[in-house]
Short mmCIF file of C-alpha atoms in Angstrom, two decimals:
data_model
loop_
_atom_site.label_atom_id
_atom_site.label_comp_id
_atom_site.label_asym_id
_atom_site.label_seq_id
_atom_site.Cartn_x
_atom_site.Cartn_y
_atom_site.Cartn_z
CA MET A 23 -11.27 -11.22 13.08
CA ASN A 24 -10.11 -12.77 9.83
CA HIS A 25 -6.29 -12.60 9.63
CA ALA A 26 -6.23 -11.27 6.06
CA LYS A 27 -8.63 -8.47 6.96
CA ASN A 28 -6.58 -7.67 10.04
CA MET A 29 -3.37 -7.54 8.00
CA TYR A 30 -5.01 -5.14 5.58
CA LYS A 31 -6.10 -2.96 8.50
CA TYR A 32 -2.51 -3.02 9.74
CA HIS A 33 -1.35 -1.91 6.28
CA VAL A 34 -3.72 1.08 6.38
CA TRP A 35 -2.62 1.97 9.93
CA ALA A 36 1.11 1.68 9.11
CA ASN A 37 0.80 3.86 6.00
CA LYS A 38 -1.01 6.49 8.04
CA VAL A 39 1.58 6.40 10.84
CA LEU A 40 4.46 6.78 8.39
CA LEU A 41 2.76 9.56 6.42
CA GLU A 42 2.06 11.43 9.67
CA ARG A 43 5.80 11.25 10.39
CA ILE A 44 6.59 12.54 6.90
CA LYS A 45 4.25 15.50 7.50
CA GLU A 46 6.34 16.47 10.55
CA LEU A 47 9.45 16.85 8.37
CA PRO A 48 10.36 19.46 5.75
CA SER A 49 8.32 18.96 2.57
CA ASN A 50 11.42 18.39 0.45
CA VAL A 51 11.96 15.06 2.27
CA LEU A 52 9.46 13.49 -0.15
CA TYR A 53 11.48 14.53 -3.21
CA GLU A 54 15.09 14.29 -1.98
CA GLU A 55 16.97 11.79 -4.14
CA VAL A 56 18.61 8.86 -2.37
CA SER A 57 20.00 5.48 -3.35
CA SER A 58 17.17 2.98 -2.94
CA SER A 59 14.74 0.86 -4.93
CA TYR A 60 13.00 4.14 -5.88
CA SER A 61 14.94 7.38 -5.96
CA THR A 62 12.56 9.37 -3.74
CA ILE A 63 10.11 8.75 -0.94
CA ALA A 64 7.35 10.25 -3.10
CA LEU A 65 8.06 7.73 -5.86
CA THR A 66 7.94 4.92 -3.30
CA PHE A 67 4.61 6.04 -1.84
CA SER A 68 3.31 6.51 -5.39
CA HIS A 69 4.35 2.98 -6.36
CA MET A 70 2.66 1.55 -3.27
CA TYR A 71 -0.52 3.51 -4.00
CA VAL A 72 -0.72 2.51 -7.67
CA VAL A 73 -0.10 -1.15 -6.85
CA ASP A 74 -2.75 -1.08 -4.11
CA VAL A 75 -5.20 0.41 -6.66
CA MET A 76 -4.31 -2.36 -9.10
CA TRP A 77 -4.93 -5.11 -6.54
CA LEU A 78 -8.32 -3.66 -5.62
CA LYS A 79 -9.29 -3.76 -9.28
CA VAL A 80 -8.18 -7.41 -9.41
CA LEU A 81 -10.21 -8.18 -6.27
CA LYS A 82 -13.22 -6.60 -7.95
CA GLY A 83 -12.84 -8.96 -10.92
CA MET A 84 -10.67 -7.08 -13.43
CA ASP A 85 -7.99 -9.03 -15.29
CA MET A 86 -4.58 -8.25 -13.78
CA GLN A 87 -3.10 -6.97 -17.05
CA GLU A 88 -6.01 -4.53 -17.51
CA ALA A 89 -5.92 -3.55 -13.82
CA LEU A 90 -2.21 -2.82 -14.12
CA ALA A 91 -2.68 -0.69 -17.23
CA THR A 92 -5.52 1.36 -15.74
CA SER A 93 -3.84 1.89 -12.38
CA MET A 94 -0.52 2.91 -13.98
CA ALA A 95 -2.36 5.91 -15.44
CA LEU A 96 -2.34 7.31 -11.87
CA GLN A 97 1.44 7.03 -11.50
CA GLU A 98 2.56 10.26 -13.16
CA LYS A 99 0.19 12.39 -11.10
CA SER A 100 0.78 10.56 -7.80
CA ASN A 101 4.56 10.80 -8.22
CA LEU A 102 4.17 14.52 -7.44
CA TYR A 103 1.76 14.27 -4.49
CA SER A 104 2.39 16.17 -1.29
CA ALA A 105 2.19 14.31 2.02
CA ASP A 106 -1.37 15.60 2.47
CA GLU A 107 -2.34 14.37 -1.00
CA PHE A 108 -0.89 10.94 -0.22
CA VAL A 109 -2.85 10.86 3.06
CA LYS A 110 -6.09 11.75 1.26
CA SER A 111 -5.52 9.26 -1.57
CA TYR A 112 -4.63 6.43 0.81
CA GLU A 113 -7.69 7.19 2.98
CA GLU A 114 -9.99 7.12 -0.05
CA LEU A 115 -8.47 3.87 -1.27
CA ALA A 116 -8.72 2.29 2.20
CA SER A 117 -12.41 3.19 2.25
CA GLN A 118 -12.88 1.44 -1.10
CA TYR A 119 -11.06 -1.64 0.20
CA GLU A 120 -13.19 -1.63 3.36
CA ASP A 121 -16.36 -1.46 1.26
CA TRP A 122 -15.16 -4.37 -0.84
CA ILE A 123 -14.10 -6.41 2.21
CA ASN A 124 -17.40 -5.78 4.00
CA ASN A 125 -19.32 -7.06 0.99
CA GLN A 126 -17.50 -10.41 0.83
CA ASN A 127 -19.14 -13.55 2.13
CA ASP A 128 -16.02 -15.69 1.68
CA ILE A 129 -12.63 -13.99 1.88
CA GLY A 130 -11.08 -17.40 1.14
CA GLN A 131 -12.81 -17.54 -2.24
CA LYS A 132 -10.47 -18.54 -5.05
CA ILE A 133 -10.07 -16.58 -8.26
CA HIS A 134 -8.06 -17.09 -11.41
CA LEU A 135 -5.11 -14.69 -11.48
CA ASN A 136 -3.23 -14.19 -14.71
CA ASN A 137 -0.06 -12.43 -13.59
CA PRO A 138 1.80 -11.03 -16.64
CA TRP A 139 5.21 -11.74 -15.02
CA THR A 140 4.72 -15.10 -13.37
CA GLY A 141 1.78 -16.69 -15.14
CA ALA A 142 -1.65 -17.95 -14.22
CA ARG A 143 -2.66 -19.47 -10.90
CA GLU A 144 -5.58 -19.85 -8.57
CA THR A 145 -5.38 -17.59 -5.53
CA ALA A 146 -7.69 -16.56 -2.73
CA TYR A 147 -8.89 -13.06 -1.95
CA SER A 148 -7.21 -13.47 1.43
CA GLU A 149 -3.84 -14.17 -0.22
CA ILE A 150 -4.12 -10.95 -2.21
CA LEU A 151 -4.88 -8.98 0.97
CA PHE A 152 -1.83 -10.54 2.64
CA HIS A 153 0.25 -9.63 -0.39
CA VAL A 154 -0.93 -5.99 -0.32
CA ALA A 155 0.04 -5.72 3.35
CA ASN A 156 3.38 -7.47 2.81
CA HIS A 157 4.24 -5.33 -0.21
CA GLY A 158 3.51 -2.21 1.84
CA THR A 159 5.68 -3.45 4.71
CA TYR A 160 8.59 -3.97 2.34
CA HIS A 161 8.34 -0.44 0.95
CA ARG A 162 7.73 1.21 4.32
CA GLY A 163 11.07 -0.34 5.29
CA ASN A 164 12.60 1.26 2.20
CA ILE A 165 11.13 4.62 3.25
CA THR A 166 12.56 4.26 6.75
CA THR A 167 16.00 3.72 5.23
CA MET A 168 15.49 6.66 2.87
CA LEU A 169 14.63 8.90 5.81
CA ARG A 170 17.80 7.81 7.61
CA GLN A 171 19.85 8.54 4.50
CA GLN A 172 18.46 12.08 4.67
CA GLY A 173 19.35 12.41 8.34
CA HIS A 174 15.84 11.93 9.77
CA ALA A 175 14.40 9.33 12.09
CA SER A 176 11.41 7.33 10.93
CA THR A 177 8.69 6.13 13.24
CA MET A 178 7.80 2.71 14.53
CA ASN A 179 5.09 1.07 12.46
CA ASP A 180 5.61 -2.57 13.40
CA PHE A 181 2.69 -4.96 13.50
CA ALA A 182 3.27 -5.42 17.25
CA LEU A 183 2.68 -1.69 17.86
CA TYR A 184 -0.48 -1.90 15.76
CA TRP A 185 -1.83 -4.46 18.25
CA TYR A 186 -1.75 -1.83 20.97
CA GLN A 187 -2.87 1.18 18.94
CA SER A 188 -5.73 -0.29 16.94
#
């Protein structure tokens, strides 16, 4: 299997594993304020979701600035999602990614990316998929720390565990 596709599948699996853990805990865990890059777990999951939506739009050919603007419209609503709503939204988005991935002949194809923060560059579809997975890993680590700050254990969602459970 293509490594970029596999990393994206890991990203989907890890989000699901962590959200299933969140569902086992009291619902206020999502909204409890802590000291982190985002003040709540819900805001962190919302950020991840909105950014994943943005990158799919970029993969489908939308300019990054436009993709960012249109995906940010989801932020206010997704900031208030329950764990079940996050699960549903992530599942729907993963299905859209899978459809896009399955329709690609060359995942290494280069595109022009005009990043509003860092400038223009050529990048491959596969690099974007790696970035989506890496960005999610970073924020799932934040969520694990946020859970610990609230007195709860997280759950293992390492890539090595994914090997055995996928």
